[in-house]
Coordinates of C-alpha atoms and ligand atoms in Angstrom, one line a residue:
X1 CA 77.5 55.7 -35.3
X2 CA 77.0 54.3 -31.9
X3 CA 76.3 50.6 -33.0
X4 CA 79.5 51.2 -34.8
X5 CA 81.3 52.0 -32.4
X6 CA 79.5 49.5 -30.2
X7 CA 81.2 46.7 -32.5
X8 CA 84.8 48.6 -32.2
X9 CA 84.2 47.9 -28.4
X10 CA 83.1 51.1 -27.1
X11 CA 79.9 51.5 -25.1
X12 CA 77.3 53.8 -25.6
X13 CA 78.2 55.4 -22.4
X14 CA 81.7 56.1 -23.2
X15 CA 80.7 56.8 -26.2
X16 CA 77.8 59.8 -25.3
X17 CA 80.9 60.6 -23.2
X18 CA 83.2 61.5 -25.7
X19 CA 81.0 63.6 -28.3
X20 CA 79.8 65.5 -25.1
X21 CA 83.7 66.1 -24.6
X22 CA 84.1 67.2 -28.4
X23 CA 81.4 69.7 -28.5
X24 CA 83.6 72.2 -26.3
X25 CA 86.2 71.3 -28.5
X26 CA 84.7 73.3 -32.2
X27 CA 86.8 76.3 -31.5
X28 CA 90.5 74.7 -30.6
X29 CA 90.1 72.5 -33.5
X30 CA 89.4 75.4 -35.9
X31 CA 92.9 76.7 -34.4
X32 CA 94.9 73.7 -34.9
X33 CA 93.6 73.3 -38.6
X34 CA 94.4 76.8 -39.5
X35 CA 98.2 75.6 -38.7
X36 CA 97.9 73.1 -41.1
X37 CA 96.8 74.8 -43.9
X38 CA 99.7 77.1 -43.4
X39 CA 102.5 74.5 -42.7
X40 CA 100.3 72.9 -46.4
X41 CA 101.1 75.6 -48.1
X42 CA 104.5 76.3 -46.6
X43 CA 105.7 72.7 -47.8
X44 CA 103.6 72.8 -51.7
X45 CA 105.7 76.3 -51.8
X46 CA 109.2 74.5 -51.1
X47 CA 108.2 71.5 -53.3
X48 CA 106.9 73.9 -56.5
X49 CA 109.8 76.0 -56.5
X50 CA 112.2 72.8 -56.5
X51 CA 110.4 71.5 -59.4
X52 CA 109.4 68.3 -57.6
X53 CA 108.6 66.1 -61.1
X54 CA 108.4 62.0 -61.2
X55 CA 112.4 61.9 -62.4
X56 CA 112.9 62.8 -58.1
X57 CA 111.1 59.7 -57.7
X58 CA 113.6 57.3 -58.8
X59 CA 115.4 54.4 -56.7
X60 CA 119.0 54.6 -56.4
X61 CA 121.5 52.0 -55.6
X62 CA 125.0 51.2 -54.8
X63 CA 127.0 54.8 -53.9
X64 CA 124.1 56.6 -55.0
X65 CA 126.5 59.1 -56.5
X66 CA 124.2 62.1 -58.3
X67 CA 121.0 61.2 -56.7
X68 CA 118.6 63.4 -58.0
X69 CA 115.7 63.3 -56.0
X70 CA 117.7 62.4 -52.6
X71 CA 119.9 66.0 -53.1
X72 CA 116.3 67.7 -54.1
X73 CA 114.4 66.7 -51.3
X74 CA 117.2 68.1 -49.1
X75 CA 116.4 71.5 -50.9
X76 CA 113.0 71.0 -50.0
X77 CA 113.7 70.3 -46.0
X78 CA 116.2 73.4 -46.6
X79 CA 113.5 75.4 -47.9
X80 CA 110.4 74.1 -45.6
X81 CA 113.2 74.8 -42.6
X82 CA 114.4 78.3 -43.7
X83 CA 117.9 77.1 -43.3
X84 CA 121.1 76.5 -45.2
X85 CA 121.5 73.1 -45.7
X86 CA 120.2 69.6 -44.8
X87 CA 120.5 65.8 -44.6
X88 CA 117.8 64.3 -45.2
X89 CA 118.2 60.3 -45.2
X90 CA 117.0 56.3 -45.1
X91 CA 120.5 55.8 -43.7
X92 CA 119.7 57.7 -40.3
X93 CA 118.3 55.1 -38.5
X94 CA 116.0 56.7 -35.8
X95 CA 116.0 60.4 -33.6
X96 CA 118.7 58.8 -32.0
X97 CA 121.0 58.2 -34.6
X98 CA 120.3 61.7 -36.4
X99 CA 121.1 63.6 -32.8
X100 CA 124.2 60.8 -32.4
X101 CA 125.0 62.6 -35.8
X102 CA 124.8 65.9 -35.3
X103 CA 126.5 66.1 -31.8
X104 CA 129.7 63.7 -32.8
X105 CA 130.4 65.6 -36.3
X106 CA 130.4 68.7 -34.1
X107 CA 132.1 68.0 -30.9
X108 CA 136.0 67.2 -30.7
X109 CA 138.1 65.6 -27.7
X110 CA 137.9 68.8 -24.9
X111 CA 134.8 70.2 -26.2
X112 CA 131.9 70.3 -23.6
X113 CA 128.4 70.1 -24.1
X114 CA 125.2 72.0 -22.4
X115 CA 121.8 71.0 -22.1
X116 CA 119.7 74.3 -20.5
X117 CA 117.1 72.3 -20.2
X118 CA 117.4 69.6 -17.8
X119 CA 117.9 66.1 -18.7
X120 CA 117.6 64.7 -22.1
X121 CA 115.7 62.4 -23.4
X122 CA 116.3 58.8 -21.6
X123 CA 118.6 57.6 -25.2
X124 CA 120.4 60.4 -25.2
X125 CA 122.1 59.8 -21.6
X126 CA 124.2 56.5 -23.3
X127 CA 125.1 59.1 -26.0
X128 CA 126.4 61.7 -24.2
X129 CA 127.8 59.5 -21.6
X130 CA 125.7 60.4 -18.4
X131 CA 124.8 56.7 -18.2
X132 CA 128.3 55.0 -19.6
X133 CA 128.1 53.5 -22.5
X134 CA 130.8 52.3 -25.2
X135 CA 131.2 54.8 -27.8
X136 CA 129.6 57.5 -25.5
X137 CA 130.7 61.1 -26.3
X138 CA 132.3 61.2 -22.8
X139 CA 134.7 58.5 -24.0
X140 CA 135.8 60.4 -26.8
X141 CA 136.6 62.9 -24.0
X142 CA 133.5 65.7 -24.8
X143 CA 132.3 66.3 -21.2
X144 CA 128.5 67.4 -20.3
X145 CA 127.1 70.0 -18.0
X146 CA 123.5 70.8 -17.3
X147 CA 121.3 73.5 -16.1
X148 CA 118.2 72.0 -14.9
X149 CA 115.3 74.2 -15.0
X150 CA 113.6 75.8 -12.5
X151 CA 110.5 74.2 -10.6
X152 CA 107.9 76.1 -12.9
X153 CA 109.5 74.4 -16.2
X154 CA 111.0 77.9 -16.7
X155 CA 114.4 78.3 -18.1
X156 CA 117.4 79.1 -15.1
X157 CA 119.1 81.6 -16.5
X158 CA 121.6 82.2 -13.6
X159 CA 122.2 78.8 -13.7
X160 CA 122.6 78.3 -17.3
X161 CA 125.3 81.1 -17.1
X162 CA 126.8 79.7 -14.2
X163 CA 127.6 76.4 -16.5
X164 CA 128.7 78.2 -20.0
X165 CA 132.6 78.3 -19.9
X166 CA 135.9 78.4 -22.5
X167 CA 135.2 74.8 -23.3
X168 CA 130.8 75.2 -23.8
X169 CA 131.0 74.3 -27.9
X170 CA 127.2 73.4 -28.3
X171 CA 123.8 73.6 -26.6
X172 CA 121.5 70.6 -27.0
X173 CA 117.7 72.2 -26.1
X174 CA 115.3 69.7 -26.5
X175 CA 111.6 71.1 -27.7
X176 CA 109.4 68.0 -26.5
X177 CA 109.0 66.9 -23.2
X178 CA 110.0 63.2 -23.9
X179 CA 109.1 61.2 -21.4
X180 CA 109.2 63.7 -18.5
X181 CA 106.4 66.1 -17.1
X182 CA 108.0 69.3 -17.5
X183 CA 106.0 71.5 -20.2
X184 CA 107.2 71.6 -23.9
X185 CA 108.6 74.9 -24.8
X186 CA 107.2 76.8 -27.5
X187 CA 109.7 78.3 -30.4
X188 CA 109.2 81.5 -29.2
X189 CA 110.5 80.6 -26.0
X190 CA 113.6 78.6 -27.7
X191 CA 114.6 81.6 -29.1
X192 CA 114.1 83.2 -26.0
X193 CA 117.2 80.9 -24.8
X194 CA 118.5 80.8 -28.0
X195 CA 119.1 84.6 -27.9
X196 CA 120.4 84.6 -24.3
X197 CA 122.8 81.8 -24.8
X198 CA 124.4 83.6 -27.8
X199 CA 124.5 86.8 -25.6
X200 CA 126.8 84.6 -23.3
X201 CA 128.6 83.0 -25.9
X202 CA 128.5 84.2 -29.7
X203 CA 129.5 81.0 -31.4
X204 CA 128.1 78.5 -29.1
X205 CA 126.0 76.2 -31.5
X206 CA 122.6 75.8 -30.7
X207 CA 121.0 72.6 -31.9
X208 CA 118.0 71.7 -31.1
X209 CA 115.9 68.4 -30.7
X210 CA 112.7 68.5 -32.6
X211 CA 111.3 65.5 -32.3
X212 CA 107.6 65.4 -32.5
X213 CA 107.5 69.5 -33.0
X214 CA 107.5 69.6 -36.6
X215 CA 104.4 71.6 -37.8
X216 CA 102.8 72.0 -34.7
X217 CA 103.5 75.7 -34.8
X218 CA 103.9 78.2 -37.7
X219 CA 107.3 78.5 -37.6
X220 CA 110.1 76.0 -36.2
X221 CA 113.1 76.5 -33.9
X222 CA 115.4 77.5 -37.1
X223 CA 112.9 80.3 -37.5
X224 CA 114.3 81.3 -34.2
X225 CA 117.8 81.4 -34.0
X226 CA 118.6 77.3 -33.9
X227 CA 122.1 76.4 -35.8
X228 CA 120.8 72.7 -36.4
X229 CA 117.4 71.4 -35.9
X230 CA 116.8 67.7 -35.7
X231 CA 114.2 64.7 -36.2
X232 CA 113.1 61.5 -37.0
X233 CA 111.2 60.9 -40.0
X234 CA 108.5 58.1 -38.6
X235 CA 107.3 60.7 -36.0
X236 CA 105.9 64.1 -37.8
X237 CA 108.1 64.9 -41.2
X238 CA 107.2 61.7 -42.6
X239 CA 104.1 62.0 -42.5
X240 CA 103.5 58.4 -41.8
X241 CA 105.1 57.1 -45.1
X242 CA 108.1 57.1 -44.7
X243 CA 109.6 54.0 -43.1
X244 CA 112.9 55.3 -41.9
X245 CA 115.2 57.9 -41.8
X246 CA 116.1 61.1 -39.7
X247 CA 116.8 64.8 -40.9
X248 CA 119.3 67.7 -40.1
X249 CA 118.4 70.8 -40.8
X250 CA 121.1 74.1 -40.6
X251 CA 124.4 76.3 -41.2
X252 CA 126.0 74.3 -44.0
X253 CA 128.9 74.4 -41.9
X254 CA 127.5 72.1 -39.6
X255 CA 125.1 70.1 -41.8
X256 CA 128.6 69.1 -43.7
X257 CA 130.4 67.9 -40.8
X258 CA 127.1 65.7 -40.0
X259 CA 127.1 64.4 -44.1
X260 CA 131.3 63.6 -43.3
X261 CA 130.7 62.2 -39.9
X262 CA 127.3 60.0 -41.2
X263 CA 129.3 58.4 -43.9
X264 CA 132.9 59.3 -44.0
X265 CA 135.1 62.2 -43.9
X266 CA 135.6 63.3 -47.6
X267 CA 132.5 61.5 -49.0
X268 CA 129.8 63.3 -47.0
X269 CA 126.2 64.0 -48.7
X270 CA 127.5 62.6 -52.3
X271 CA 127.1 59.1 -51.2
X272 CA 123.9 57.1 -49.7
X273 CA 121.4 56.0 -52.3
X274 CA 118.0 56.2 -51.4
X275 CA 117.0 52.4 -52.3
X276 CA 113.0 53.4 -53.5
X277 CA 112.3 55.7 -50.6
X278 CA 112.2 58.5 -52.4
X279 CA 108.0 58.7 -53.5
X280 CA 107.3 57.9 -49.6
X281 CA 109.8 60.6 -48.5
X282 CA 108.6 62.9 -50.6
X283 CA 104.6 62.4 -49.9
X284 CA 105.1 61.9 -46.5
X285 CA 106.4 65.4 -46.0
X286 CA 103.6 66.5 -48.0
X287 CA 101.2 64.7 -45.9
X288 CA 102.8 65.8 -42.8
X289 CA 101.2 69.0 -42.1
X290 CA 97.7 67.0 -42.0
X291 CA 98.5 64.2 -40.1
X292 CA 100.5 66.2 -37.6
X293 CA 97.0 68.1 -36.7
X294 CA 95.4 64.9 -36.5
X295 CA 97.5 64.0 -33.9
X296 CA 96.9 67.3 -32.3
X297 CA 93.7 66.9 -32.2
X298 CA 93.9 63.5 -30.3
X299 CA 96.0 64.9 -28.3
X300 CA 93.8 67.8 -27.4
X301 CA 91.0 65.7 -27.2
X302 CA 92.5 63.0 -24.8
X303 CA 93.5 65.9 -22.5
X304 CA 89.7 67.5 -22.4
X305 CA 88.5 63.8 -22.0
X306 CA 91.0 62.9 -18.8
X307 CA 91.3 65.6 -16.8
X308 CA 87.2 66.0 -16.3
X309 CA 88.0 62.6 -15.1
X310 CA 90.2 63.7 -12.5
X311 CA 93.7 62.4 -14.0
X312 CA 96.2 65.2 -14.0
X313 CA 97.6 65.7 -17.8
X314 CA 100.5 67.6 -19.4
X315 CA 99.8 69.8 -21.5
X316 CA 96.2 71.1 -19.4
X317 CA 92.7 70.5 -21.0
X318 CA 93.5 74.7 -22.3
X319 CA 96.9 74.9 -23.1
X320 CA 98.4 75.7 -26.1
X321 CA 100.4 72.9 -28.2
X322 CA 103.9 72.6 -29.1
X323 CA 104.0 69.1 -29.9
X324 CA 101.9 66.4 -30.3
X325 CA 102.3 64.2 -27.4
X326 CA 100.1 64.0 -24.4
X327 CA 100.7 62.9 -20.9
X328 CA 98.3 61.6 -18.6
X329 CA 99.4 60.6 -15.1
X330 CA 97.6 57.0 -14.5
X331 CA 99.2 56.6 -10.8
X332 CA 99.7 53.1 -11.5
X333 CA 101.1 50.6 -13.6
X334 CA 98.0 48.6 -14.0
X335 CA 96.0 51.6 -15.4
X336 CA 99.2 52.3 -17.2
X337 CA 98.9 48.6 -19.0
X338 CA 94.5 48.8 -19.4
X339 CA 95.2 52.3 -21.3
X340 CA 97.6 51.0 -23.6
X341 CA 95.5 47.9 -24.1
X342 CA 92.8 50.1 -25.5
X343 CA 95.7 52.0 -27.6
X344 CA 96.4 48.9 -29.2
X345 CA 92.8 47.4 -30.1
X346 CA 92.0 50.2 -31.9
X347 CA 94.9 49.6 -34.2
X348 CA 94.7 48.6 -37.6
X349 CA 97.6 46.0 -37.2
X350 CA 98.7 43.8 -34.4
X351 CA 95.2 45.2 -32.9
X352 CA 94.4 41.2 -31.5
X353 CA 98.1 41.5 -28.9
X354 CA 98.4 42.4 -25.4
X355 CA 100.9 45.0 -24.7
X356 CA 103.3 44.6 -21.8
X357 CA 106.3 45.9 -20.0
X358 CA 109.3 45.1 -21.0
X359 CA 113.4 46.1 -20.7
X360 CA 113.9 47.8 -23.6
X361 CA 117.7 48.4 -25.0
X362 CA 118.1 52.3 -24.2
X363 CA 116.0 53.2 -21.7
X364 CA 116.5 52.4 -17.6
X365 CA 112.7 51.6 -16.3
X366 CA 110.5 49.3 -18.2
X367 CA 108.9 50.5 -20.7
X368 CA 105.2 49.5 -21.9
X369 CA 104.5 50.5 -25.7
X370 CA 101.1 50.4 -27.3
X371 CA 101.5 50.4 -31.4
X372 CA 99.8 49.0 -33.8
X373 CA 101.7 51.1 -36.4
X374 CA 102.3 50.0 -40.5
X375 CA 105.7 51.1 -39.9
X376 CA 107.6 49.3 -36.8
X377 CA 107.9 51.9 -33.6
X378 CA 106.5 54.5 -35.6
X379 CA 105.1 57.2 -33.2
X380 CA 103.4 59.3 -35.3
X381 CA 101.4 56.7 -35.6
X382 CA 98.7 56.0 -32.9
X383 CA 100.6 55.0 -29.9
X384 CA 101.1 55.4 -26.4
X385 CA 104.2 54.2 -24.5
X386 CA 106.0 55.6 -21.1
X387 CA 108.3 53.8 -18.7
X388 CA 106.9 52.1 -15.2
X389 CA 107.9 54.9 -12.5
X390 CA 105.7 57.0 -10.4
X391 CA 103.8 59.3 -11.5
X392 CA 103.2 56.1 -13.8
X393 CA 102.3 58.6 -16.8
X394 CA 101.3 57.3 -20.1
X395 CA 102.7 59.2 -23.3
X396 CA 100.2 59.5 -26.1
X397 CA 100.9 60.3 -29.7
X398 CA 100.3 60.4 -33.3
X399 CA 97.4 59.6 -35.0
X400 CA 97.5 59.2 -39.1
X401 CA 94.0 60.6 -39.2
X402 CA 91.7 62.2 -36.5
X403 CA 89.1 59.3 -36.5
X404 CA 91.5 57.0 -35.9
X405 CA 93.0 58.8 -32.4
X406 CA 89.1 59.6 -31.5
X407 CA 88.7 55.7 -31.5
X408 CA 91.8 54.9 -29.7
X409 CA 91.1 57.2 -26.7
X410 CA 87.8 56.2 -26.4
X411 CA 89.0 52.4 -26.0
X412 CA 91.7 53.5 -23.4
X413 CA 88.8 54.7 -21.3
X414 CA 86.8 51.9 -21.4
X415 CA 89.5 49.6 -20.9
X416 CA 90.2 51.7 -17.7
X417 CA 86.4 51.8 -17.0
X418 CA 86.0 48.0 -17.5
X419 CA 88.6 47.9 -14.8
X420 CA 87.6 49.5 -12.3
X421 CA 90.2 51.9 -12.5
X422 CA 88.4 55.0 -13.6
X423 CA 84.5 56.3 -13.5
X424 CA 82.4 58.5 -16.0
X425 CA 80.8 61.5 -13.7
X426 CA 77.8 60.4 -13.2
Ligands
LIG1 C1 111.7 60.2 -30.2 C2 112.6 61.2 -29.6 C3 114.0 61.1 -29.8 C4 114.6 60.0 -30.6 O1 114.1 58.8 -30.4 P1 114.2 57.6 -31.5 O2 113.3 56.6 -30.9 O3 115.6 57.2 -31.6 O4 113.7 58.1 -32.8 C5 114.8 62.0 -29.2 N1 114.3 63.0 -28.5 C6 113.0 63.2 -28.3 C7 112.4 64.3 -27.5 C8 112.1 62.3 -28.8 O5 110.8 62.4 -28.7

């Protein structure tokens, strides 16, 4: 094993480093795998009591009018969610787009928007219109207030209340962290806030981003109270197979007005043909519950590895997980760019390049992106990314199978190592 990973690039000494790291490491792992084999058997249950059968698997073109397997794995997501309804489709572009979606079809001119939370993620602020943008839901004249939490990462429930008013239509509570260091809540806590908003406000509707949260726990913010839940499909639902697309899971009420505002008022959900995507839609969600604890586990392990080193991470070494990213503060950009550098060697494509900062369309700091991903940007793929500002925090995520993330982390530290910018106790 060690000249093996010799040949990957990893020394013995990082190596002996690692497995003494793992060997702590037996019990968490047992945890994390008994979520997937729930979340497994959760998703075979939705897909054997729609009658998943090769007919689903069918490409559709054109209007895509009675699309089969399209409208049946939107059962499935329905199911696998315990909600109502959902849109489940190649023609949501990214997280973005899907939360784009689902705020516009449900805000109207005079409607205002809260985030309890604190800031959104970076993309978001162009949406809603807290950085302007063109086509910003501020410009349609849906204004935004916030309630930033308090300096634990604990919900502020005095000034959450302080901010919901007659106009408060819709909450936006974002599970993940994102690229911030405040903790990821847990869906017991979302339907904490869930619960408390609705005892403010009956009808406010609570959606909620869960980007990179799908199966990390047992049960999922729509378990809890969420109206609409929301995600991309290359980070955990696709399992890695899927090549595009974004969900919305919820009320049919609101899952309609997404279908009417994603295509076009009166055409809703019957159009949008799935163009072949179906067999990796379909697979990847049936993948997902294993290749979202392989990511755990890289995450968990990545943590345990770091801070013995010293470097502060969110979540802590101990912690429990609520999704599957992990940041570890580097303190500077160069450690920031030798970290990715051993993200990306590890790769199975593109593993020869040299990633680097660069201005990426969205986001207001430089960004630096390790991925050497079969499916462009995908981030439940190994990856790690995060944008050049103190604390100078590298995000780390995904991982299509455990071996894969082990490898990666391991290069990271060498890469540091090798540059003088961390040191193994001695
Ligand atoms: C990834 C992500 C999004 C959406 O990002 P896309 O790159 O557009 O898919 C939104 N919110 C959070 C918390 C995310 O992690």
């Amino acid at each position: 094993m060690k000249q093996m990973y010799d040949k990957l690039g990893v020394s013995a000494e990082v190596y002996g480093y690692g497995e003494q790291i793992l060997r702590d490491l037996k019990e968490r792992f047992a945890e994390v795998d008994a979520v997937a084999e729930y979340n497994q058997a959760k998703v075979l249950a939705a897909m054997q009591k729609n009658r998943v059968g090769a007919s689903y698997f069918a490409a559709t073109t054109g209007y895509g009018y009675d699309d089969v397997g399209r409208d049946n794995l939107e059962r499935i997501y329905a199911d696998t969610f315990h909600t109502e309804a959902a849109l489940v489709r190649p023609q949501i572009t990214c997280g973005t787009h899907a939360l784009t979606v689902a705020l516009s079809a449900n805000l109207l001119p005079g409607d205002e928007l809260l985030s309890p939370v604190g800031a959104p993620y970076d993309t978001l602020e162009e949406v809603i219109g807290i950085r302007p943008s063109t086509c910003s839901l501020k410009e349609y004249g849906v204004s935004y207030r916030q309630a930033d939490l308090k300096a634990d990462g604990t919900f502020d429930y005095d000034a959450i209340r302080a901010c919901v008013n007659e106009k408060t239509k819709m909450a936006t509570i974002q599970r993940s962290k994102g690229y911030a260091t405040r903790p990821t809540f847990s869906v017991k806590q979302i339907g904490e806030l869930i619960a408390f908003l609705k005892s403010l406000k009956p009808d406010i509707i609570c959606m909620v981003d869960n980007c990179y949260g799908e199966f990390v726990e047992t049960i999922e913010p729509s378990d809890v109270g969420a109206d609409m839940i929301v995600g991309s499909l290359i980070k955990n639902p696709g399992g890695g197979l899927a090549p595009i697309g974004g969900y919305i899971c919820g009320k049919k009420e609101y899952v309609n007005r997404c279908a009417f505002r994603l295509s076009a008022p009166g055409l809703g959900q019957e159009v949008g043909a799935n163009l072949g995507l179906m067999p990796a839609f379909y697979q990847g969600f049936f993948l997902a519950p294993t290749v979202v604890v392989s990511a755990l586990k890289g995450a968990i392990f990545a943590a345990n590895l770091y801070e013995r080193l010293g470097f502060r991470v969110v979540p802590n070494s101990i912690e429990t997980r609520h999704d599957i990213i992990q940041a570890v503060e580097l303190g500077s950009e160069a450690a920031m760019i030798a970290f990715c550098k051993g993200i990306q060697m590890a790769a199975p494509v593109d593993s020869y390049v040299d990633p680097l900062p660069w201005a990426m369309p969205g986001y207001e700091n430089e960004v630096i992106m390790a991925a050497g991903a079969f499916v462009q940007g995908s981030s439940i793929e190994l990856s790690a990314d995060g944008p050049i500002r103190p604390p100078y925090a590298v995000y780390f995520q995904g991982g299509l199978t455990w071996y894969h993330a082990k490898l990666g982390i391991l290069l990271s530290l060498q890469k540091l190592i090798d540059a003088g910018l961390a040191k193994l106790p001695s």
